[in-house]
Every structure is written in C-alpha cells, then in structure tokens.
Coordinates of C-alpha atoms in Angstrom, one line a residue:
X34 CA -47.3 28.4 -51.9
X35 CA -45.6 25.0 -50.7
X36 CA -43.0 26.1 -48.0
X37 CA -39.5 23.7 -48.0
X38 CA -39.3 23.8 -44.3
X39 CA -41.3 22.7 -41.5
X40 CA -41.6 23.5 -38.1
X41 CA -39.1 21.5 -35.3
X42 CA -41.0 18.9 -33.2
X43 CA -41.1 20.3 -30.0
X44 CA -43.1 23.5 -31.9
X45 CA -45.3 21.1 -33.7
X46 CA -46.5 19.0 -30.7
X47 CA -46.6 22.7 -29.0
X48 CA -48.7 23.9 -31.5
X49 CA -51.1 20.7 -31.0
X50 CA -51.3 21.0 -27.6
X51 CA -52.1 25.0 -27.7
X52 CA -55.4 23.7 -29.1
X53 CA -57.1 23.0 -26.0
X54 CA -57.4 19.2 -24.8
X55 CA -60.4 17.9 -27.0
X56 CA -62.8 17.5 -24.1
X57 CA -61.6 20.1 -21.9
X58 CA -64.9 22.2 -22.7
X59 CA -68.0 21.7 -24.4
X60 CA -67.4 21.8 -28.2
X61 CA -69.9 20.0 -29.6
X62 CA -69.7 22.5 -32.7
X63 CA -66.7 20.7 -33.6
X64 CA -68.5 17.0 -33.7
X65 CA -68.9 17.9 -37.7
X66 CA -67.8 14.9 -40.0
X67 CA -68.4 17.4 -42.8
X68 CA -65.3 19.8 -41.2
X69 CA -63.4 16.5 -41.6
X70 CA -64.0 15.7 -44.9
X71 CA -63.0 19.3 -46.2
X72 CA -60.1 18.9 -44.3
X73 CA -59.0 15.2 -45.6
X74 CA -60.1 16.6 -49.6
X75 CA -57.8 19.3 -48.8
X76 CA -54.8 17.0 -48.2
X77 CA -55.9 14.6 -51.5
X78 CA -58.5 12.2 -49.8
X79 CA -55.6 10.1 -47.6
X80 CA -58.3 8.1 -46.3
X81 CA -59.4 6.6 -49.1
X82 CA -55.9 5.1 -50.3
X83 CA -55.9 2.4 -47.5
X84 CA -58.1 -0.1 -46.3
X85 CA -59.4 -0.2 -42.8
X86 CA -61.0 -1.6 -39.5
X87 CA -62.6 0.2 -37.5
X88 CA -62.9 -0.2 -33.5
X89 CA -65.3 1.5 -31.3
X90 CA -66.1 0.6 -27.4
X91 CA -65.8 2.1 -24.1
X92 CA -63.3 -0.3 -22.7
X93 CA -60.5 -3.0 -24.6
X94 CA -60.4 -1.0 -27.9
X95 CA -57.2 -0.3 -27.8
X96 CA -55.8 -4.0 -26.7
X97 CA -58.6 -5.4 -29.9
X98 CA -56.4 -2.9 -32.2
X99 CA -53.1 -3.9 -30.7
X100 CA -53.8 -7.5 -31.6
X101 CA -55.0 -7.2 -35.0
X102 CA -53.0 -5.2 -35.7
X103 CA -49.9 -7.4 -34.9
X104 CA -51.9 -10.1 -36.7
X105 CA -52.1 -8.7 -39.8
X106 CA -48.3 -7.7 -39.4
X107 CA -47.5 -11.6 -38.7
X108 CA -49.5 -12.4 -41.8
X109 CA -47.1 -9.8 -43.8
X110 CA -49.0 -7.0 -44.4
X111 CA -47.9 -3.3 -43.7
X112 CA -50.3 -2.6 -41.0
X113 CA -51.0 1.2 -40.0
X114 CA -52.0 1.4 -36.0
X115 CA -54.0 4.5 -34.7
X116 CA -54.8 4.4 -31.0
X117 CA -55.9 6.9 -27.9
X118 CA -54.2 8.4 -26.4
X119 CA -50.8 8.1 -25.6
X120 CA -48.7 7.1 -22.6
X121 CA -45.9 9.7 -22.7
X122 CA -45.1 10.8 -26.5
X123 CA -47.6 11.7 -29.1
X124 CA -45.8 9.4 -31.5
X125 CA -47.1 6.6 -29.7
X126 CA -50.8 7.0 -31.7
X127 CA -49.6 6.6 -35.0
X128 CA -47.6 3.2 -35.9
X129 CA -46.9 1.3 -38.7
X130 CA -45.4 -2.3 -38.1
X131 CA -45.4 -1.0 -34.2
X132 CA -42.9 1.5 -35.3
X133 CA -44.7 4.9 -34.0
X134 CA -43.6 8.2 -36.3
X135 CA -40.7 9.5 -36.4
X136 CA -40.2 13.1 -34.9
X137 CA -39.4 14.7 -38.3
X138 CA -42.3 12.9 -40.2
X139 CA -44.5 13.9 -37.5
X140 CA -43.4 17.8 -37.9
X141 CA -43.6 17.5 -41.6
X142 CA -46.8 16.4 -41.5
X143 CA -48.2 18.9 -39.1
X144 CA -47.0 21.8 -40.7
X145 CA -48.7 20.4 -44.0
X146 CA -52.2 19.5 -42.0
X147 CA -52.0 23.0 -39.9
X148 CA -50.9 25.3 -42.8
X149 CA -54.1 24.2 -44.9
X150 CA -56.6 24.2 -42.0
X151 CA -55.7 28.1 -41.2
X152 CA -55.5 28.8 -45.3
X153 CA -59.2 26.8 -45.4
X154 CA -60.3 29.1 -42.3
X155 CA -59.2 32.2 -43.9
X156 CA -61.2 31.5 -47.4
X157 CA -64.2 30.6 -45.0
X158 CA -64.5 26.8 -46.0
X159 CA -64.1 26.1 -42.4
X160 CA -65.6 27.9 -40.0
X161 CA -63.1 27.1 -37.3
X162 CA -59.6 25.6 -36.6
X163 CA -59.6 21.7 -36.5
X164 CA -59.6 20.2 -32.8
X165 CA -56.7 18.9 -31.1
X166 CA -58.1 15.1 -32.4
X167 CA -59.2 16.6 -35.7
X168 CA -55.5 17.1 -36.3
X169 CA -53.8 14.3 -35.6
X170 CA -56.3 11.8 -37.2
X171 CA -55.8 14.1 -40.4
X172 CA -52.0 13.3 -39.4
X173 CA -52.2 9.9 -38.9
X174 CA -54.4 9.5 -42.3
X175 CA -51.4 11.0 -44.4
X176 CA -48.8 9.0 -42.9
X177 CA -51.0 5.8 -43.3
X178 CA -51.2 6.7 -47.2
X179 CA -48.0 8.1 -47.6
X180 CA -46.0 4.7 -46.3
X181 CA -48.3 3.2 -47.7
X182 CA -50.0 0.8 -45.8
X183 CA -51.8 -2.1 -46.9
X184 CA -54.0 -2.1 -43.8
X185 CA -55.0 0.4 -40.7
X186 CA -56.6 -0.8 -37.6
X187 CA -58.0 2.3 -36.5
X188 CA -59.2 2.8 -32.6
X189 CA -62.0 5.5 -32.7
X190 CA -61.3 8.0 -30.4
X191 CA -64.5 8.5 -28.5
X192 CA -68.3 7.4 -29.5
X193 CA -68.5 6.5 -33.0
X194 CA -71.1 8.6 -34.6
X195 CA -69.7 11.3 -34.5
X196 CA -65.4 11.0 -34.3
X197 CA -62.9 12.3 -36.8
X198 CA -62.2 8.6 -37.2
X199 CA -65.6 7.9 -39.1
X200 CA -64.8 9.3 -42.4
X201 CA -63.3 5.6 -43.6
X202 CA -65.5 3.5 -45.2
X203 CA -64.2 0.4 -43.1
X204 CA -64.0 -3.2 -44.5
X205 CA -64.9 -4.5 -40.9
X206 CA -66.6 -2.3 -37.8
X207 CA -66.0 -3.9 -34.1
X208 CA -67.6 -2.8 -31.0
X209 CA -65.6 -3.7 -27.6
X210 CA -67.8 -4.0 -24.5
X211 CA -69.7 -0.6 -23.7
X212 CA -69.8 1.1 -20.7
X213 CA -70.4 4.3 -18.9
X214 CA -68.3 7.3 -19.8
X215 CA -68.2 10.2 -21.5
X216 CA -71.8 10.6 -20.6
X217 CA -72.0 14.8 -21.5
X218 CA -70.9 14.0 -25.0
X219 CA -72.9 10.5 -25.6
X220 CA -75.5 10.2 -23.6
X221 CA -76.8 9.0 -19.6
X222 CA -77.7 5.2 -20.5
X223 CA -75.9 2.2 -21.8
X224 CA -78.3 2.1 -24.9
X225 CA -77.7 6.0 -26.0
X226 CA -73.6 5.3 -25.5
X227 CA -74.0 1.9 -27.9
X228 CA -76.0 4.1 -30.5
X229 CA -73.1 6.8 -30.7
X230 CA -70.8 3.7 -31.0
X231 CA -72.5 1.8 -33.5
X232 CA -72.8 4.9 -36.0
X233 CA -69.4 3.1 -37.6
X234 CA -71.5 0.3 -38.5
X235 CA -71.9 0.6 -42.3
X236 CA -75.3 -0.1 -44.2
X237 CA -74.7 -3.6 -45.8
X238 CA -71.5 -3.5 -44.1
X239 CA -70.2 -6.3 -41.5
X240 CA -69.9 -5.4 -37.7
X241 CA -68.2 -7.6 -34.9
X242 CA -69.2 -7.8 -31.5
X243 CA -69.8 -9.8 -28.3
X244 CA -72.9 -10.3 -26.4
X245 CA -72.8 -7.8 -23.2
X246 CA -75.3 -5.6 -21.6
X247 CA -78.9 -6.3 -22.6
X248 CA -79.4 -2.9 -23.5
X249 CA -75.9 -2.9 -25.5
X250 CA -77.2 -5.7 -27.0
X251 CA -80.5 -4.2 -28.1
X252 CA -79.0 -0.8 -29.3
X253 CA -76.3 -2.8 -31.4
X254 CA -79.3 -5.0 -32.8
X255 CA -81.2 -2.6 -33.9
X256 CA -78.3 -1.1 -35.7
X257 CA -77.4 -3.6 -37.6
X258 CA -80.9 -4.8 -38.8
X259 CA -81.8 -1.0 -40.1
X260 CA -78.8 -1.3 -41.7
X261 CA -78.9 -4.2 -43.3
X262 CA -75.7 -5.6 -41.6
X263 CA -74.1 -8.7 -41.1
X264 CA -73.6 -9.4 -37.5
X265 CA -70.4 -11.6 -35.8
X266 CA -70.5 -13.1 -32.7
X267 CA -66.7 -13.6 -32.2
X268 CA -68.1 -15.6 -29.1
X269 CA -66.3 -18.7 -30.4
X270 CA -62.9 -17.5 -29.5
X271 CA -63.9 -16.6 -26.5
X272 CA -62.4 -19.7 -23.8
X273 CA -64.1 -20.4 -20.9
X274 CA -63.6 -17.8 -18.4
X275 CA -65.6 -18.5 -15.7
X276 CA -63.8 -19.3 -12.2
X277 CA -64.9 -22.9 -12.1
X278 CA -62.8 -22.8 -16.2
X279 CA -59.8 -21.8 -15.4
X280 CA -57.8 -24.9 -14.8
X281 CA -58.6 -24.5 -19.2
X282 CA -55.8 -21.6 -19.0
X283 CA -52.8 -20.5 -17.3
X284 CA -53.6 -17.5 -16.1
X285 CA -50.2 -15.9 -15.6
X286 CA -47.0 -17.3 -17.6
X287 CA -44.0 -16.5 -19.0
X288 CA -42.9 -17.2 -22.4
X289 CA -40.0 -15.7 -25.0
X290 CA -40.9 -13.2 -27.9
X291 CA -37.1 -13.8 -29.6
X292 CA -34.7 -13.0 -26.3
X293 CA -37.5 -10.9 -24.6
X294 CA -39.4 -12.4 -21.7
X295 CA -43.1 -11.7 -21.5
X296 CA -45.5 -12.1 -19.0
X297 CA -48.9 -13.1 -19.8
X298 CA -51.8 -15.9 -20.1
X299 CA -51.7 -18.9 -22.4
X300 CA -54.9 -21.5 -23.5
X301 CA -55.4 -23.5 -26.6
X302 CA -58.3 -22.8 -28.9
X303 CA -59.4 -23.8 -32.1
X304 CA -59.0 -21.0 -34.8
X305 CA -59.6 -22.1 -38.7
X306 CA -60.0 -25.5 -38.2
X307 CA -56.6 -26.0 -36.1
X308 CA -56.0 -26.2 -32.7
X309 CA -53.3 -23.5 -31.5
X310 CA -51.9 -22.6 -28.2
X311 CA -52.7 -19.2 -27.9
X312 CA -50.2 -16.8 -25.9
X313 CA -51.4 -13.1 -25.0
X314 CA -49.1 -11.1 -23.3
X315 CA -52.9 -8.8 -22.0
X316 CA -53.7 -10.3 -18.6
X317 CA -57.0 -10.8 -17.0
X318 CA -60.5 -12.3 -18.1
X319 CA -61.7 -9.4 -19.7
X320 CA -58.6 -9.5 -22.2
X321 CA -59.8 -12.6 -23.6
X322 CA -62.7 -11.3 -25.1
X323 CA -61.0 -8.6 -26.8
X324 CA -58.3 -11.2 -28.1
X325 CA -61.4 -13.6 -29.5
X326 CA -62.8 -9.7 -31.3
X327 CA -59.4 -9.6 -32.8
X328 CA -59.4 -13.2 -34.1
X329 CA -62.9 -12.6 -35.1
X330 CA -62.1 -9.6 -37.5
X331 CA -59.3 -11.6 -38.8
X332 CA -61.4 -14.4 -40.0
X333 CA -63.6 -11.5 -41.5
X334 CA -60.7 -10.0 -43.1
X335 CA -60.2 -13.4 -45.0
X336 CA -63.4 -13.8 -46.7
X337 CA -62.1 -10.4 -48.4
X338 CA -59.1 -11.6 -49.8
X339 CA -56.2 -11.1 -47.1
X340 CA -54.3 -14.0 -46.3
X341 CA -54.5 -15.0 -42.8
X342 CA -53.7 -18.1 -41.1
X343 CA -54.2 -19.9 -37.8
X344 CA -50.2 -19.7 -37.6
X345 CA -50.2 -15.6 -38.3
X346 CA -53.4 -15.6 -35.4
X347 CA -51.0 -17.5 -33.0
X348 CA -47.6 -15.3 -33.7
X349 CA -49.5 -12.4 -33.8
X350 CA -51.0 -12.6 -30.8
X351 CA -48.0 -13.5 -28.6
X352 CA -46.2 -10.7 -30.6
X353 CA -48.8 -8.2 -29.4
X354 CA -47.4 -5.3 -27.4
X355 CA -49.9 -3.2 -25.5
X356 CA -48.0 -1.0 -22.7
X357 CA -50.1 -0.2 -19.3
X358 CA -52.8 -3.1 -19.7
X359 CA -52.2 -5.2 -16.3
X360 CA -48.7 -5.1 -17.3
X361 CA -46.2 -6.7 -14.7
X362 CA -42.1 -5.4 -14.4
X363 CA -39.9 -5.6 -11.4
X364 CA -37.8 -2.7 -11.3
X365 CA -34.7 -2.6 -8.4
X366 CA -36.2 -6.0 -7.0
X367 CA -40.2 -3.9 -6.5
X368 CA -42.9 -5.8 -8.6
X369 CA -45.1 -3.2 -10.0
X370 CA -48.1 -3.6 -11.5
X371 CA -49.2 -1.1 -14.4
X372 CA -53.5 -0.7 -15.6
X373 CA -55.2 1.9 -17.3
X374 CA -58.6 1.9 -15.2
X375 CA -60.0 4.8 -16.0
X376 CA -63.4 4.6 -15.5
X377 CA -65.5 2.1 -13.3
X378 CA -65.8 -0.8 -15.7
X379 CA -61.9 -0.9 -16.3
X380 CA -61.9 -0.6 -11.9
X381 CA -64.2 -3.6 -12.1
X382 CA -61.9 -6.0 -14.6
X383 CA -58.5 -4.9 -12.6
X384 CA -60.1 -5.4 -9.2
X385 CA -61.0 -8.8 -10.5
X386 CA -58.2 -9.5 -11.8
X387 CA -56.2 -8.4 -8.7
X388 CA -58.6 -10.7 -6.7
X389 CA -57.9 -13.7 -9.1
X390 CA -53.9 -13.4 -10.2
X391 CA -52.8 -11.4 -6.7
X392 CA -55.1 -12.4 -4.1
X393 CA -53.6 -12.4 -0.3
X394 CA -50.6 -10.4 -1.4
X395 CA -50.5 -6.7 0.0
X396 CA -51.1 -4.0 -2.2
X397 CA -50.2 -0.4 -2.2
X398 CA -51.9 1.9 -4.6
X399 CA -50.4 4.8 -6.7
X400 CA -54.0 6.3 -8.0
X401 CA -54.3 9.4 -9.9
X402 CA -57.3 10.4 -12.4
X403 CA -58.6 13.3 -14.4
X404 CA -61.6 15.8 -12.6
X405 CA -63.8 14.7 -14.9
X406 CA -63.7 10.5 -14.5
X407 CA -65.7 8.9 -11.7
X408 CA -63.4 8.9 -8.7
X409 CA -66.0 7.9 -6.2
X410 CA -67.0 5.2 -8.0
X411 CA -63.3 4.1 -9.0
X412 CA -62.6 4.4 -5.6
X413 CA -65.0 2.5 -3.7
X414 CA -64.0 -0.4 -6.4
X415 CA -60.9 -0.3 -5.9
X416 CA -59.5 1.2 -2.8
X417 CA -60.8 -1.4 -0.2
X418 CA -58.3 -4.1 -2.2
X419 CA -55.4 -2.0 -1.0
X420 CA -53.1 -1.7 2.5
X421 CA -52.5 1.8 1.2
X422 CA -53.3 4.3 -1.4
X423 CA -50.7 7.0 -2.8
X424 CA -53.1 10.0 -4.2
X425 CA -50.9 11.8 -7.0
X426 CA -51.8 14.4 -10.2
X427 CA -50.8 13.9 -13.0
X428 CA -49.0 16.3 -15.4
X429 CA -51.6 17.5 -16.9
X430 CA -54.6 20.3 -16.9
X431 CA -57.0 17.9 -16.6
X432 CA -55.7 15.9 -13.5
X433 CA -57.5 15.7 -10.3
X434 CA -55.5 16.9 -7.2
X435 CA -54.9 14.1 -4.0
X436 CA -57.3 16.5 -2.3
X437 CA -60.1 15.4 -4.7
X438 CA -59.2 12.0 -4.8
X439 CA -59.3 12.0 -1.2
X440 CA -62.9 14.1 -0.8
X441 CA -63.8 11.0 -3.5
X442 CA -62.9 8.3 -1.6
X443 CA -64.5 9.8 1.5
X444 CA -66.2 6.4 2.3
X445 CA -63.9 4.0 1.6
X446 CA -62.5 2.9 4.6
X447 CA -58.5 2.9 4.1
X448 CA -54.8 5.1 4.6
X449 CA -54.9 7.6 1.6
X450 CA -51.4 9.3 1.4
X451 CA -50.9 12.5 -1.0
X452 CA -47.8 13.2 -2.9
X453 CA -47.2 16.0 -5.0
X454 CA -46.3 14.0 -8.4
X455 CA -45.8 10.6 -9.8
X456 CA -42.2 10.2 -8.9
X457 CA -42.6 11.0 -5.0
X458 CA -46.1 8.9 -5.2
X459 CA -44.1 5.9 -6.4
X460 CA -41.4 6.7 -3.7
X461 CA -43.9 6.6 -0.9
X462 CA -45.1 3.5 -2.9
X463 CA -41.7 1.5 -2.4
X464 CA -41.2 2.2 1.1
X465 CA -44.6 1.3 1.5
X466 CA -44.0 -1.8 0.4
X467 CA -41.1 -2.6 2.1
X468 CA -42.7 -2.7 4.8
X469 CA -44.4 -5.6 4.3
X470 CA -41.5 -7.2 1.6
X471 CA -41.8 -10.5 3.7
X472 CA -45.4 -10.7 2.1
X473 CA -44.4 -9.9 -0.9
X474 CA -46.0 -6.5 -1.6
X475 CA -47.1 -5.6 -5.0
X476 CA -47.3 -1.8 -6.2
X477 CA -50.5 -1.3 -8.2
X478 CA -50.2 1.8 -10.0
X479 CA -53.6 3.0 -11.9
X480 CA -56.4 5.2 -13.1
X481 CA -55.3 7.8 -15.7
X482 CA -53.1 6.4 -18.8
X483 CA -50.9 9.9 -17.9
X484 CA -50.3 8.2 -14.6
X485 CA -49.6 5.4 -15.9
X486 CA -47.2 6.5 -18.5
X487 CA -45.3 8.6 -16.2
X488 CA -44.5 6.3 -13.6
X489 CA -43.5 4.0 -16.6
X490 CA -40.9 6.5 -17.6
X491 CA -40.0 7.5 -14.0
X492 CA -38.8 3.8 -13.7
X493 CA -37.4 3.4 -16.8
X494 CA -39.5 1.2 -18.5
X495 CA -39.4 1.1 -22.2
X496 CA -42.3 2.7 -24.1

C-alpha cells in the first residue's frame, strides 16, 4: 500500500549508508544488470523517459560530465548530472541545472526506491537488497524522469560492463583516459580495465574517445569494430599541450562568471566552424582533453537534433563548476590548492601540473587516502615535490591511518607529520607555511575526494 509519509533525511542517508560502502568487500554477486532492471521496472522504467550520455574512464569523468553537462544547460536544455562520489553531501551526485536534490526530494525518493527493493526481496524477485550504488542510481533515475529532464549526463560509477549505470540505452558513450585502479573488480592490465569500460559502447551505437595507451587503444578498437560502432576522435579540440605549446594558452587566469571570480586556463580554438576563446575554470593539461571529450559529444549530440552552438560550447564551458579538481582559494590570506588524486595517474597529472603552474614555490602537503588506493605509488609521485607532508584520515571506514601513509611512503625521502583529522592536518598545514610565507608557500591538499571535501568545508569553502 502507498504510504503518505517518508522518512526524514538524516534517516534516509542513514539508511544508505547502513548498506555497506559498495566496495568495502567483495560483492561481485551484486554486479547483476538484471537486479537493476527489476528494480528500475519496479519504479515504471525511469530510465527510459530521458535521453542520455554516458561517461566511463578511470580518470577526468567526472570534469567530461561537468562540462557537458553545463553545455547542454547553456544551450537551454534541462540537463540531469549524475556523478561519483561526493565531496561532503550526498546530494551533490544528483543535479539538475547544477542544482543538487533537495533534502526532502531525496527522502521521498528513498523511501519509494527502499520500500519496493525489501517488498521485491520478500516475494523473491530479488535475491538480495540493492547496493549502496544500486540505490542511489535508482534515485537519481526517478528524479531525472520525474523533473523531467531533457538530457542526463551520466558518470558511470566504476568499469562499465557491469555498473548500475548501464541500463540506459545512451545516445552517445565516452571513454576518459584509462588507467590502473580498481584492479580486484576489473582486471590486472590496461587492456582488461578498457574492456570493462567499453561495455557502454552500444552495437551500432557512437562512442567518443582519445587516443591513449596502446593497449587502451586496442581494447577500445576492438570494441567498437565487433560492434559495429562509430568511433570519435575528439582529438581536434584538443590544443596543443606540449611544453614547447604553451605560449598557445594561458595557463592560469582569472576571468568573471557574472560577479564571481574564477580561476582557470584560457586558449582559442575552433569549434563548428568559429573561432572561440575558450575559458575552463579545470586547470592543468590533462583537463584539456577532457574539455575537447566534452565538445566532442556536443558536436555528436547535434547530428541528433539538439541545438548546440559554438556560443553555448564557449558559455558552457566557462560556466562549468567542478569542486576539488586543481581548484585554487585563498582563505585568511593561505593559498590553498585543492585535487582529487586518487590513484597514481591523477598523482601524475597534479604533480605535473604542480611542476608547470607552481614550480619553485614551497609546498606543504595535507595527504590522506583510502587502505585500499596505491599509497606507495602516490607517494613516491608526489611526496618528493613537497617541503612537508601532513598525513591525516579521513572520516570515513575506508580511510588509511598517517601510520600507513607513513609505512607507504617509507622511501621517499621527506618530513611526514601525522595529525589526527583534517582540521588539525590543515592547522599543521598553515603554520607550516608560514614559515616560509616570504616564499610564498602554497598548501596542496590531496588524495581522497573525502579529504578533499572536508578540508573544503573546514575552511568554509562553498560546495
């Protein structure tokens, strides 16, 4: 029987989190599209009353979302955003003109999601509760349908294959570079991660990418000539980004969004047949190729009827707002500098772009990571950049203690401070950098998206 009321928030988002982080074991029972589906043609099919793109990768698939998503929003279009994870609320994954779900809507909606998985449990047409990701796709989906959207830009949540995510039937699939990670779930090599990753590639379907690895590359090719595909090279919006290029860009400038300043890197480019200065509030090289994805799935988009023009590519873009991506703010006179580098390829792109927007200034590191990422390896990227490193957990299960961090980083040769949260980590930071204020010391704070977010709120950042 429909119930009239629905639980508060803070019980719903209890409720969510009493599942069990999704990778916190091994439940590879749960990788079952099938479950999915029962679920979704429980709630009426919401993911069928919306069109989407979908966006795998191991590294910049959330930024590619952000951006097309705020493209298709400059072009007019009610666009749906579902990213992975979140900074500091849950809200944060599910958006809809970059306005993230209101508390009561998010209740509502988890009380309707959670009270049919347990009735679908109980009459044995599932044969277990819905995972922690499960749910809040199946949240997501609903909201999306019940706004409704015109669009979703959907970030799949991990490998492709496989992920709750994959049940749409996507008007454009786009794979961001690939990487290590998550190897117990998809696989020891670059070529069996890119396989997971291109199962959202749809037969006859279109797929956007960017040359990378060789055996990326292969994997992907394969894919998309089995299944009868049409392959993009977005490589065309793509500026020159090799250090001899850059005099083509301006690799760190400030420019106004209305009466907000934002700090970011500018460069003209030619996008459907005009000639555009291109503003991108996402810093670093490696941002540029998932802005040129973006624009790339755009131009897609308008061979299937949206319309999108260089002017919406150009406002979009410099609209886009992506939190925690090599995001500057100076808080109480301290520059801080704020990037998700979670695994070693996101430790490569900030240590480069440390070395090419910061180089000579000291830095002092607030690091913290979850047990399972791959600290040493983070570590010796990373850590020989800094004066000093602040080891902190995070607020979560998950997190790695300074004591592993430091066992990690046993080789790399530099001062590793502990502190037993964000907040003292980021007061250690400060005085830290005092210390050497007359050469203009930057704090770098990085590794997990939870530190990340919580030294965001700790300073009072807006989120």
């Amino acid at each position: 029987m429909p119930r009239t009321s629905y639980l508060a928030y803070d019980d719903a988002v209890s409720r969510m989190y009493a599942l069990g982080h999704e990778l916190a074991h091994q439940p590879s029972h749960k990788f079952d599209l099938e479950h999915m589906r029962r679920l979704l043609q429980e709630l009426g099919s919401p993911e069928t009353k919306f069109p989407a793109v979908l966006i795998a990768g191991t590294n910049g698939k959330g930024s590619t979302a952000a951006t097309l998503a705020s493209i298709l929003q400059a072009a007019g279009y009610r666009t749906g955003l579902y990213t992975s994870p979140h900074l500091l609320r849950i809200n944060e994954r599910v958006r809809v003109d970059g306005a993230a779900i209101a508390d009561e809507g998010f209740a509502r909606l988890h009380d309707r999601v959670d009270r049919l998985a347990q009735e679908l449990v109980t009459e044995g047409e599932l044969p277990w509760h819905p995972s922690f990701f499960e749910m809040i796709t199946a949240i997501a989906f609903q909201h999306f349908a019940e706004v409704p959207v015109e669009i979703a830009v959907l970030e799949v949540g991990m490998g492709g294959r496989l992920d709750a995510t994959n049940v749409v039937e996507p008007r454009v699939s786009v794979i961001a570079d690939i990487a290590l990670d998550h190897q117990q779930y998809l696989g020891n090599t670059i070529a069996e991660i890119a396989c997971e990753k291109a199962g959202i590639i749809r037969p006859g379907g279109v797929a956007v990418m960017l040359p990378q690895m060789p055996e990326a590359n292969d994997a992907l090719g394969h894919a998309i000539v089995e299944r009868d595909a049409r392959g993009v090279n977005a490589t065309q919006y793509v500026p020159p980004i090799s250090p001899g290029a850059s005099q083509l860009r301006t690799p760190i400038t400030r420019y106004l969004v209305g009466d907000e300043e934002r700090t970011g890197q500018e460069y003209h480019l030619q996008v459907f047949g005009h000639d555009i200065l291109m503003q991108t509030p996402l810093l670093g090289r490696h941002q540029l190729r998932n802005v040129a994805l973006a624009i790339a799935t755009a131009e897609e988009l308008t061979k299937q009827d949206f319309k999108i023009t260089a002017g919406n590519v150009e406002r979009g873009i410099r609209e886009t707002r992506w939190l925690g991506r090599l995001q500057l703010a100076v808080v109480d006179g301290q520059e801080y500098l704020f990037d998700v580098a979670h695994n070693p390829a996101g430790a490569w792109a900030l240590r480069s772009a440390l070395s090419e927007l910061f180089d000579a200034r000291p830095l002092t590191f607030v690091f913290g990571a979850m047990r399972d990422k791959a600290i040493s390896e983070m570590a010796e990227i990373l850590f020989p950049l800094a004066d000093r490193v602040i080891a902190t957990p995070a607020s979560n299960p998950r997190t790695a203690s300074p004591e592993d961090i430091r066992v990690a980083a046993g080789r790399v040769a530099v001062e590793i401070e502990s502190a037993s949260n964000v907040a003292e980590a980021l007061r250690l930071a400060r005085e830290r950098a005092r210390e050497v204020a007359d050469k203009n010391g930057l704090v770098v704070v990085t590794g997990s998206i939870y530190i990340v977010g919580e030294a965001m709120r700790d300073l009072g950042l807006r989120i």
